[in-house]
mmCIF file of C-alpha atoms and ligand atoms in Angstrom:
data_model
loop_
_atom_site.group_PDB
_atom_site.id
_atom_site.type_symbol
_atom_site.label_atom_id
_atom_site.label_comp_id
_atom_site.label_asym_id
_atom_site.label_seq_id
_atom_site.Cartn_x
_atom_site.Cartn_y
_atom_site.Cartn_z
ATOM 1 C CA UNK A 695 0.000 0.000 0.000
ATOM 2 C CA UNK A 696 1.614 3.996 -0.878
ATOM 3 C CA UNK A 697 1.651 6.294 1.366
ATOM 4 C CA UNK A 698 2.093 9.829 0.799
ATOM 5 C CA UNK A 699 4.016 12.483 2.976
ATOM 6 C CA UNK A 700 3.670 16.189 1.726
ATOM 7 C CA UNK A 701 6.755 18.159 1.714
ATOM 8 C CA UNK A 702 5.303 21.428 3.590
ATOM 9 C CA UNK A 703 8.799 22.992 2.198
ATOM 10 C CA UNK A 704 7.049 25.587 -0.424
ATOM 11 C CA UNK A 705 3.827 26.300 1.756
ATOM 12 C CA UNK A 706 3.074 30.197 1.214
ATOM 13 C CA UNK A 707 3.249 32.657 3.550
ATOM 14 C CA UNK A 708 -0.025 33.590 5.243
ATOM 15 C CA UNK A 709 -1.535 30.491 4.225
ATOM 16 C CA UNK A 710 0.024 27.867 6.847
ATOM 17 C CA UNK A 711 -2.983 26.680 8.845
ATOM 18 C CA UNK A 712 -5.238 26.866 5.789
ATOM 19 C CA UNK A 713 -2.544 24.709 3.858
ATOM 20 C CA UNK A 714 -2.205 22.075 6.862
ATOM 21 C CA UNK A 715 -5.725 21.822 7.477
ATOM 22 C CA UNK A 716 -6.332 21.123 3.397
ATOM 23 C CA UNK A 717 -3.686 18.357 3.620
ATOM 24 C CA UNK A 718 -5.625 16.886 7.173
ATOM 25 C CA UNK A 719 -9.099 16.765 4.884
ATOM 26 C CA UNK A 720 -6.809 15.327 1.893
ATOM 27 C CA UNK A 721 -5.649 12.609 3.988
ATOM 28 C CA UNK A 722 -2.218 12.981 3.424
ATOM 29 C CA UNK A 723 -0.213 10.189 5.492
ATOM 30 C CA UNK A 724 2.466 12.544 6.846
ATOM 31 C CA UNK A 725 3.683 15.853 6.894
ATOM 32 C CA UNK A 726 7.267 15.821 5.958
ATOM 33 C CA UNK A 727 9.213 18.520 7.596
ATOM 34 C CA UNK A 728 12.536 19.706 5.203
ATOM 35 C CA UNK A 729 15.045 20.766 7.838
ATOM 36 C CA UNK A 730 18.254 22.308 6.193
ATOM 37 C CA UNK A 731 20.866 23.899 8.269
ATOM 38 C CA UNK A 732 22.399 26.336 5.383
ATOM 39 C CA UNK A 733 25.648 24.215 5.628
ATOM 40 C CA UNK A 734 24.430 20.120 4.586
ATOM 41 C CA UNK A 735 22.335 22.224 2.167
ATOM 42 C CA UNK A 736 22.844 25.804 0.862
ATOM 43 C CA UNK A 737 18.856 26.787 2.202
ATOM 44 C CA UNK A 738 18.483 27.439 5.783
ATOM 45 C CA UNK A 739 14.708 26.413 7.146
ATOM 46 C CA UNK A 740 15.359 25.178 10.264
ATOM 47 C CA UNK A 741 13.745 27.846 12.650
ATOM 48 C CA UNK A 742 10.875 27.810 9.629
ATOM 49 C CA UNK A 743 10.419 24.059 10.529
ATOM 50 C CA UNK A 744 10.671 24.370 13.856
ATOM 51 C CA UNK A 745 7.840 27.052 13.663
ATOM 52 C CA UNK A 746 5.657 24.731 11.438
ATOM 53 C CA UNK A 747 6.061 21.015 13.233
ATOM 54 C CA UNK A 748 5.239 23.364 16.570
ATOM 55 C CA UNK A 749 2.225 24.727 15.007
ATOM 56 C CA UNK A 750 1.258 20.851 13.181
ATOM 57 C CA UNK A 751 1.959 19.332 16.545
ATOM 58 C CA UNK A 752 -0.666 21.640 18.135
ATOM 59 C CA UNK A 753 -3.407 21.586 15.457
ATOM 60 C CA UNK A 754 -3.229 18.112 13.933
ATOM 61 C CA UNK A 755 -3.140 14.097 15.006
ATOM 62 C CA UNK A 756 -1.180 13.314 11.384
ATOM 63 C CA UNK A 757 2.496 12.098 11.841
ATOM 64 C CA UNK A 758 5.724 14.099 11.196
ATOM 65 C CA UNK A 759 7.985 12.723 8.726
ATOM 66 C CA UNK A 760 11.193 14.948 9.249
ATOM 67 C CA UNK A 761 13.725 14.819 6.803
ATOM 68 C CA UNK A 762 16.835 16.393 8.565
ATOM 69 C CA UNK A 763 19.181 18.052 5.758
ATOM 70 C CA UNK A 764 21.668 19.136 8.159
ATOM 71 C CA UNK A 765 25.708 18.475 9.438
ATOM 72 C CA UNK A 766 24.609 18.827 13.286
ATOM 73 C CA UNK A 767 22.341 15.132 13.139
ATOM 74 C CA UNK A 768 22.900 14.857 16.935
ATOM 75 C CA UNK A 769 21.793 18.531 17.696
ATOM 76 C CA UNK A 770 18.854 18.429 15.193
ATOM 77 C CA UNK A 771 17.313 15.352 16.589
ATOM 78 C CA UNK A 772 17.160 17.027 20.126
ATOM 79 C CA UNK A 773 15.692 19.885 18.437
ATOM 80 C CA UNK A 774 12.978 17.641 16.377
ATOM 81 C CA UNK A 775 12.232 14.762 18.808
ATOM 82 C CA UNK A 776 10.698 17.519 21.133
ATOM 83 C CA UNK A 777 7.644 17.247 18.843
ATOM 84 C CA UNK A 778 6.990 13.411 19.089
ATOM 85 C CA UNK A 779 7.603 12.965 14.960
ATOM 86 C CA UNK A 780 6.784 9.216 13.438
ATOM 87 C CA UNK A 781 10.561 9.004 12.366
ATOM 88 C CA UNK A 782 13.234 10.836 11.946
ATOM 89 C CA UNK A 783 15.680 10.557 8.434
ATOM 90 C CA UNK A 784 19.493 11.350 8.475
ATOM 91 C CA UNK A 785 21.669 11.633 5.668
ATOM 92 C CA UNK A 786 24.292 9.424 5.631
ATOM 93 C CA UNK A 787 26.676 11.304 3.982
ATOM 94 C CA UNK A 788 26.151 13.827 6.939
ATOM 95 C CA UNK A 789 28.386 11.248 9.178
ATOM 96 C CA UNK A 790 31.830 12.087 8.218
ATOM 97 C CA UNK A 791 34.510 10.080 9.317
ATOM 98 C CA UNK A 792 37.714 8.776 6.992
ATOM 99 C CA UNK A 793 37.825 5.708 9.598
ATOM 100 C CA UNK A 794 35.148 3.278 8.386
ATOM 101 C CA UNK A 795 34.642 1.722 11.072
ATOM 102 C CA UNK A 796 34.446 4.591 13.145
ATOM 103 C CA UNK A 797 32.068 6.227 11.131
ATOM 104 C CA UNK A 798 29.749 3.029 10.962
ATOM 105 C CA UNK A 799 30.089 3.006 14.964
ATOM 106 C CA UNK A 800 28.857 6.830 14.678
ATOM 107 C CA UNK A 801 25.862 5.759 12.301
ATOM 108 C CA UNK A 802 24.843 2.846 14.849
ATOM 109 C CA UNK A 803 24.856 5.230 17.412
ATOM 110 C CA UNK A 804 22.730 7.704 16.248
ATOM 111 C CA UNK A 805 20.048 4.764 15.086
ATOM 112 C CA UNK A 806 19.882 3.826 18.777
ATOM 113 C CA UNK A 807 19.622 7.066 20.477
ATOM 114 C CA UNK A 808 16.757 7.565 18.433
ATOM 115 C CA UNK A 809 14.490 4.920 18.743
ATOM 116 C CA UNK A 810 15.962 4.984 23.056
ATOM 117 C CA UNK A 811 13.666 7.867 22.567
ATOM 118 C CA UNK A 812 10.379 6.191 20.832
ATOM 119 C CA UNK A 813 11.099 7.797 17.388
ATOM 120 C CA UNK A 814 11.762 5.396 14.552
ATOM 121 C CA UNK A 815 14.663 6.247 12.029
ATOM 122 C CA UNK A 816 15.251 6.516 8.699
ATOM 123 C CA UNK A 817 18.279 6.872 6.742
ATOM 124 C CA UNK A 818 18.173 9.098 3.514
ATOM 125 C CA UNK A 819 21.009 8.772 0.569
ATOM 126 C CA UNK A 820 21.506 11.508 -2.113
ATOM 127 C CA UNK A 821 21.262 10.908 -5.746
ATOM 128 C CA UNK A 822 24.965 10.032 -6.127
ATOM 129 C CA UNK A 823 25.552 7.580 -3.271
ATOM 130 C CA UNK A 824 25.616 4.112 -3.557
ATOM 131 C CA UNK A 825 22.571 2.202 -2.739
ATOM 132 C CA UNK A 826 25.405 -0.288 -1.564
ATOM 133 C CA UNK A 827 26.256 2.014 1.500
ATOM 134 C CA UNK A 828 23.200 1.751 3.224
ATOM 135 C CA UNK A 829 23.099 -2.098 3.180
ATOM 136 C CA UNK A 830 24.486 -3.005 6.972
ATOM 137 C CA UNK A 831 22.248 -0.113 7.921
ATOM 138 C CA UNK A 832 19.025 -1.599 6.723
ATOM 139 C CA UNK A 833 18.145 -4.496 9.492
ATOM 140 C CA UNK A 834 18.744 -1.450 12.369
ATOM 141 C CA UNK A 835 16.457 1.043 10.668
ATOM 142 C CA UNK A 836 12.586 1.442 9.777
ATOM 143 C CA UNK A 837 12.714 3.729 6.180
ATOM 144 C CA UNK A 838 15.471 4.334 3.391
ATOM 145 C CA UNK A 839 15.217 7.476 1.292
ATOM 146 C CA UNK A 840 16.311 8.002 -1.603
ATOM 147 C CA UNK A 841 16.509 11.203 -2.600
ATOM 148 C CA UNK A 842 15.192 11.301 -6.433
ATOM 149 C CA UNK A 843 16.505 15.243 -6.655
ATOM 150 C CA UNK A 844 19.821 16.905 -5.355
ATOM 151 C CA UNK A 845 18.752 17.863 -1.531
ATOM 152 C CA UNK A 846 18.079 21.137 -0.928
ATOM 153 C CA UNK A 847 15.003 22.999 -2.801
ATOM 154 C CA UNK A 848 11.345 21.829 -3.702
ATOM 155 C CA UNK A 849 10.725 22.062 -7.561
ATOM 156 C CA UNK A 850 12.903 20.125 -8.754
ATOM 157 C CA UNK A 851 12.826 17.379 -11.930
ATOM 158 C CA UNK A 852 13.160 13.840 -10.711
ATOM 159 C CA UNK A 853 16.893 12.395 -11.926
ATOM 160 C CA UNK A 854 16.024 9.409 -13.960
ATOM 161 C CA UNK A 855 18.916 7.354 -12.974
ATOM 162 C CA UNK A 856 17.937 7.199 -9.364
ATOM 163 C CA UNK A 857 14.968 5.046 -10.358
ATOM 164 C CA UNK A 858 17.801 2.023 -10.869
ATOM 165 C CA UNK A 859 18.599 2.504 -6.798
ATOM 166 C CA UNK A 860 14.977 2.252 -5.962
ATOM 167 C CA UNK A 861 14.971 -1.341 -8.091
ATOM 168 C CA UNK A 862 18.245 -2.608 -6.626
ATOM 169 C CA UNK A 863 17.187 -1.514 -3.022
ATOM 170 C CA UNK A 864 13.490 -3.429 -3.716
ATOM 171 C CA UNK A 865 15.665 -6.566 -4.912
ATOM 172 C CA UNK A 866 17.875 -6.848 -2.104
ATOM 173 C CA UNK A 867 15.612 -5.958 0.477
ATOM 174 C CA UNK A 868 12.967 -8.852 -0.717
ATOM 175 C CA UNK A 869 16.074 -11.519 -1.317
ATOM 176 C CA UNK A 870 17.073 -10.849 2.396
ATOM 177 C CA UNK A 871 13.333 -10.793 3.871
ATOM 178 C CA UNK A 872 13.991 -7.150 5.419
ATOM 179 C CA UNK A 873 11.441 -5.125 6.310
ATOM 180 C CA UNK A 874 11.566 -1.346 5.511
ATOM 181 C CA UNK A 875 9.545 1.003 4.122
ATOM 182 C CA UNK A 876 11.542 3.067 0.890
ATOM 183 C CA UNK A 877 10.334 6.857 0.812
ATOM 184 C CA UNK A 878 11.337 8.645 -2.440
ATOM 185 C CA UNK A 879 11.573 12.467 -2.625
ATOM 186 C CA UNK A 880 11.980 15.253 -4.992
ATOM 187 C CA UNK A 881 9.947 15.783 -8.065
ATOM 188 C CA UNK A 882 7.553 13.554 -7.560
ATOM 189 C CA UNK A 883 4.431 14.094 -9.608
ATOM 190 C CA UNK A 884 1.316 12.411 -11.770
ATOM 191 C CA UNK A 885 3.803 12.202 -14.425
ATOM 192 C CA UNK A 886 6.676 10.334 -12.340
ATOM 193 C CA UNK A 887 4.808 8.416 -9.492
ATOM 194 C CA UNK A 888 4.170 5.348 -11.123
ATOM 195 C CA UNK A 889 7.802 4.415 -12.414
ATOM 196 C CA UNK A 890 8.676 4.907 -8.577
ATOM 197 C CA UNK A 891 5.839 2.900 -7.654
ATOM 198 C CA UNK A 892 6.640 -0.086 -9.716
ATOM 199 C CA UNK A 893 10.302 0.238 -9.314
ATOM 200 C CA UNK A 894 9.301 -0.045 -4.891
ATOM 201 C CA UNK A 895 8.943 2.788 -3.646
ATOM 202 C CA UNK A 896 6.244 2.690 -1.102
ATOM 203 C CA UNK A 897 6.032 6.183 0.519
ATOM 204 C CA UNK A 898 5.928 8.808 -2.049
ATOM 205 C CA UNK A 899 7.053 12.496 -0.471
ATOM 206 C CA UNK A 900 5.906 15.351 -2.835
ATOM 207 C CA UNK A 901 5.852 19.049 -2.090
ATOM 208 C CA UNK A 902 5.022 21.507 -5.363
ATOM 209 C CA UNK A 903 3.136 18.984 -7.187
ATOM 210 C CA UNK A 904 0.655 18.533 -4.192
ATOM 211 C CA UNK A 905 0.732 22.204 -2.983
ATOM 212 C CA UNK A 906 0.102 23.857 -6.113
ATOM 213 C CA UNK A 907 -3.245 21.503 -7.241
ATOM 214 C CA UNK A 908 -6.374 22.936 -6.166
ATOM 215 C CA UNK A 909 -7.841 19.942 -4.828
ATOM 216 C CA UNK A 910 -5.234 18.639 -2.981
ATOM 217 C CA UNK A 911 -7.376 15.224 -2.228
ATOM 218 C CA UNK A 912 -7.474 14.680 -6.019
ATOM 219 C CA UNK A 913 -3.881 14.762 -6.241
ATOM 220 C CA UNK A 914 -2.822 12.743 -3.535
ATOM 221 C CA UNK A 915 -5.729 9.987 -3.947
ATOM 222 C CA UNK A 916 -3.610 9.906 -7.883
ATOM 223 C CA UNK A 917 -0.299 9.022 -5.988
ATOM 224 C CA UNK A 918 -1.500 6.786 -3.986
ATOM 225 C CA UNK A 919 -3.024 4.422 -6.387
HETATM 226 C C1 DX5 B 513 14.372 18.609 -1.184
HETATM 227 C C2 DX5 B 513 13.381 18.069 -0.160
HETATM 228 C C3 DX5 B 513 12.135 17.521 -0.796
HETATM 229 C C4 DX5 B 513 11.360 18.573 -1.614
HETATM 230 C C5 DX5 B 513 10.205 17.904 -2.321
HETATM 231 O O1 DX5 B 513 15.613 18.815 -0.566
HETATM 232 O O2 DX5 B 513 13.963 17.047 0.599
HETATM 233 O O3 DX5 B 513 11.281 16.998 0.226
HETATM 234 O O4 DX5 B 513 10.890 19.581 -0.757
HETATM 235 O O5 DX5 B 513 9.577 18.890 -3.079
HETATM 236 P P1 DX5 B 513 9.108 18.627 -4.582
HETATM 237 O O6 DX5 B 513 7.993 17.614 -4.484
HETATM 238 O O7 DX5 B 513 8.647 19.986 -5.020
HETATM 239 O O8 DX5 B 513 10.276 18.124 -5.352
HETATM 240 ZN ZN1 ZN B 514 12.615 15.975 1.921
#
C-alpha cells in the first residue's frame, strides 16, 4: 500500500494553517518537515520548521515525517524529537569520518539514540551515493530514502537514474526478507509516481506537485493508487 508524505517545504506565507488543514481533509499520510541547516544544504529552514512542526503538533493528530538536511544530526534530533515525529531521516553522507569503522560506529549510534527515545529512524542517501552504503544499515532502521533530486530545494525534476537505486534496493531488500519502508523524494508528480511505484517505492514524499493543485485530495488519492 503507498503512502504519501507532503513536503510542507514551499507552503506560502499567510496560508500555513489553511494549507495544513487542506492536507488533514486530503488525507495525506504525513507531513514531511525539510530541515536544512544552510551548511548540509545551501537553504536554511530550520527555525521555519521548527515554527511549522510546533504549530502541526498543536493543530493536527497526522504524523511528522522529518527529513533532517543538516551536518549537526545529533543537535537536530534534540531539536525535532521535542515534537513526538513518526521518524526521523538522516543523511548518511552527513556522518563524516575517513575511519570506516568509526564512522559506521557513529551511524549505529545515532540509530539507537533515536528509537531509546520512541522515534523510529530513517536513513536518507543523495542521488549520487551508492545504494550499496546503506546495506548493513538496513536491518537497524525502519525507512530508506532516496533522494530522487539533489537535496536542498522543492521544484525540482526527478533524476532518472535514481529510479535504478529504488529497483536494486526493492531486490535486495525482498532476497534478504527485510522489512523497511523506501520513501522517495523530490519531483515527484502524476507524471513520475508510477515508475517509482513499480520500481518499490512505497512512501511517495511530494511538495510543489501537491501544494500547487487545487484539490489537494485529487492529487494525492492519484499518488497513492
Ligand atoms: C528537497 C526536499 C524535498 C522537496 C520535495 O531537498 O527534501 O522533500 O521539498 O519537493 P518537490 O515535491 O517539489 O520536489
Ligand atoms: Zn525531503
Amino acid at each position: 500500500m503507498v503512502e504519501v508524505s507532503t513536503s510542507i517545504l514551499s507552503m506560502k506565507e499567510k496560508e500555513e494553517s489553511k494549507t495544513i488543514m487542506g492536507l488533514e481533509i486530503a488525507k495525506t499520510d504525513y507531513f514531511h518537515i525539510d530541515v536544512m541547516d544552510g551548511k548540509f544544504v545551501s537553504k536554511n529552514t530550520y527555525e521555519k520548521m521548527i515554527e511549522y512542526s510546533s504549530y502541526i503538533k498543536r493543530i493536527s493528530n497526522l504524523p511528522l515525517d522529518v527529513h533532517l538536511m543538516v551536518e549537526d544530526v545529533r543537535g537536530a534530533i534534540d531539536d525535532f524529537l521535542s515534537f513526538e515525529p513518526n521518524i526521523i531521516t538522516f543523511h548518511l553522507e552527513a556522518i563524516k569520518n575517513s575511519d570506516k569503522e568509526k564512522k559506521k560506529e557513529e551511524i549505529l549510534n545515532i540509530i539507537k539514540y533515536i528509537k531509546e527515545n520512541n522515534c523510529k529512524v530513517g536513513i536518507a542517501i543523495k542521488p549520487d551515493t551508492k545504494i550499496e552504503e546503506v546495506y548493513e544499515f538496513l536491518p537497524y532502521i525502519h525507512m530508506c530514502l532516496i533522494m530522487t533530486v539533489e537535496p536542498g530545494k522543492g521544484g525540482q525534476e526527478l533524476i532518472e537514474t535514481t529510479i535504478d537505486k529504488i529497483k536494486i534496493l526493492k531486490n535486495y531488500i525482498d532476497e534478504n526478507n527485510i522489512e523497511i519502508d523506501i520513501e522517495v523524494d523530490g519531483g515527484i508528480n502524476l507524471a513520475t509516481a508510477d515508475k517509482v511505484k513499480e520500481a518499490g517505492a512505497n512512501i511517495l514524499v511530494s511538495g510543489t506537485a501537491i501544494l500547487m493543485a487545487n484539490d489537494y485530495k485529487v492529487i494525492i488519492d492519484e499518488l497513492k493508487k
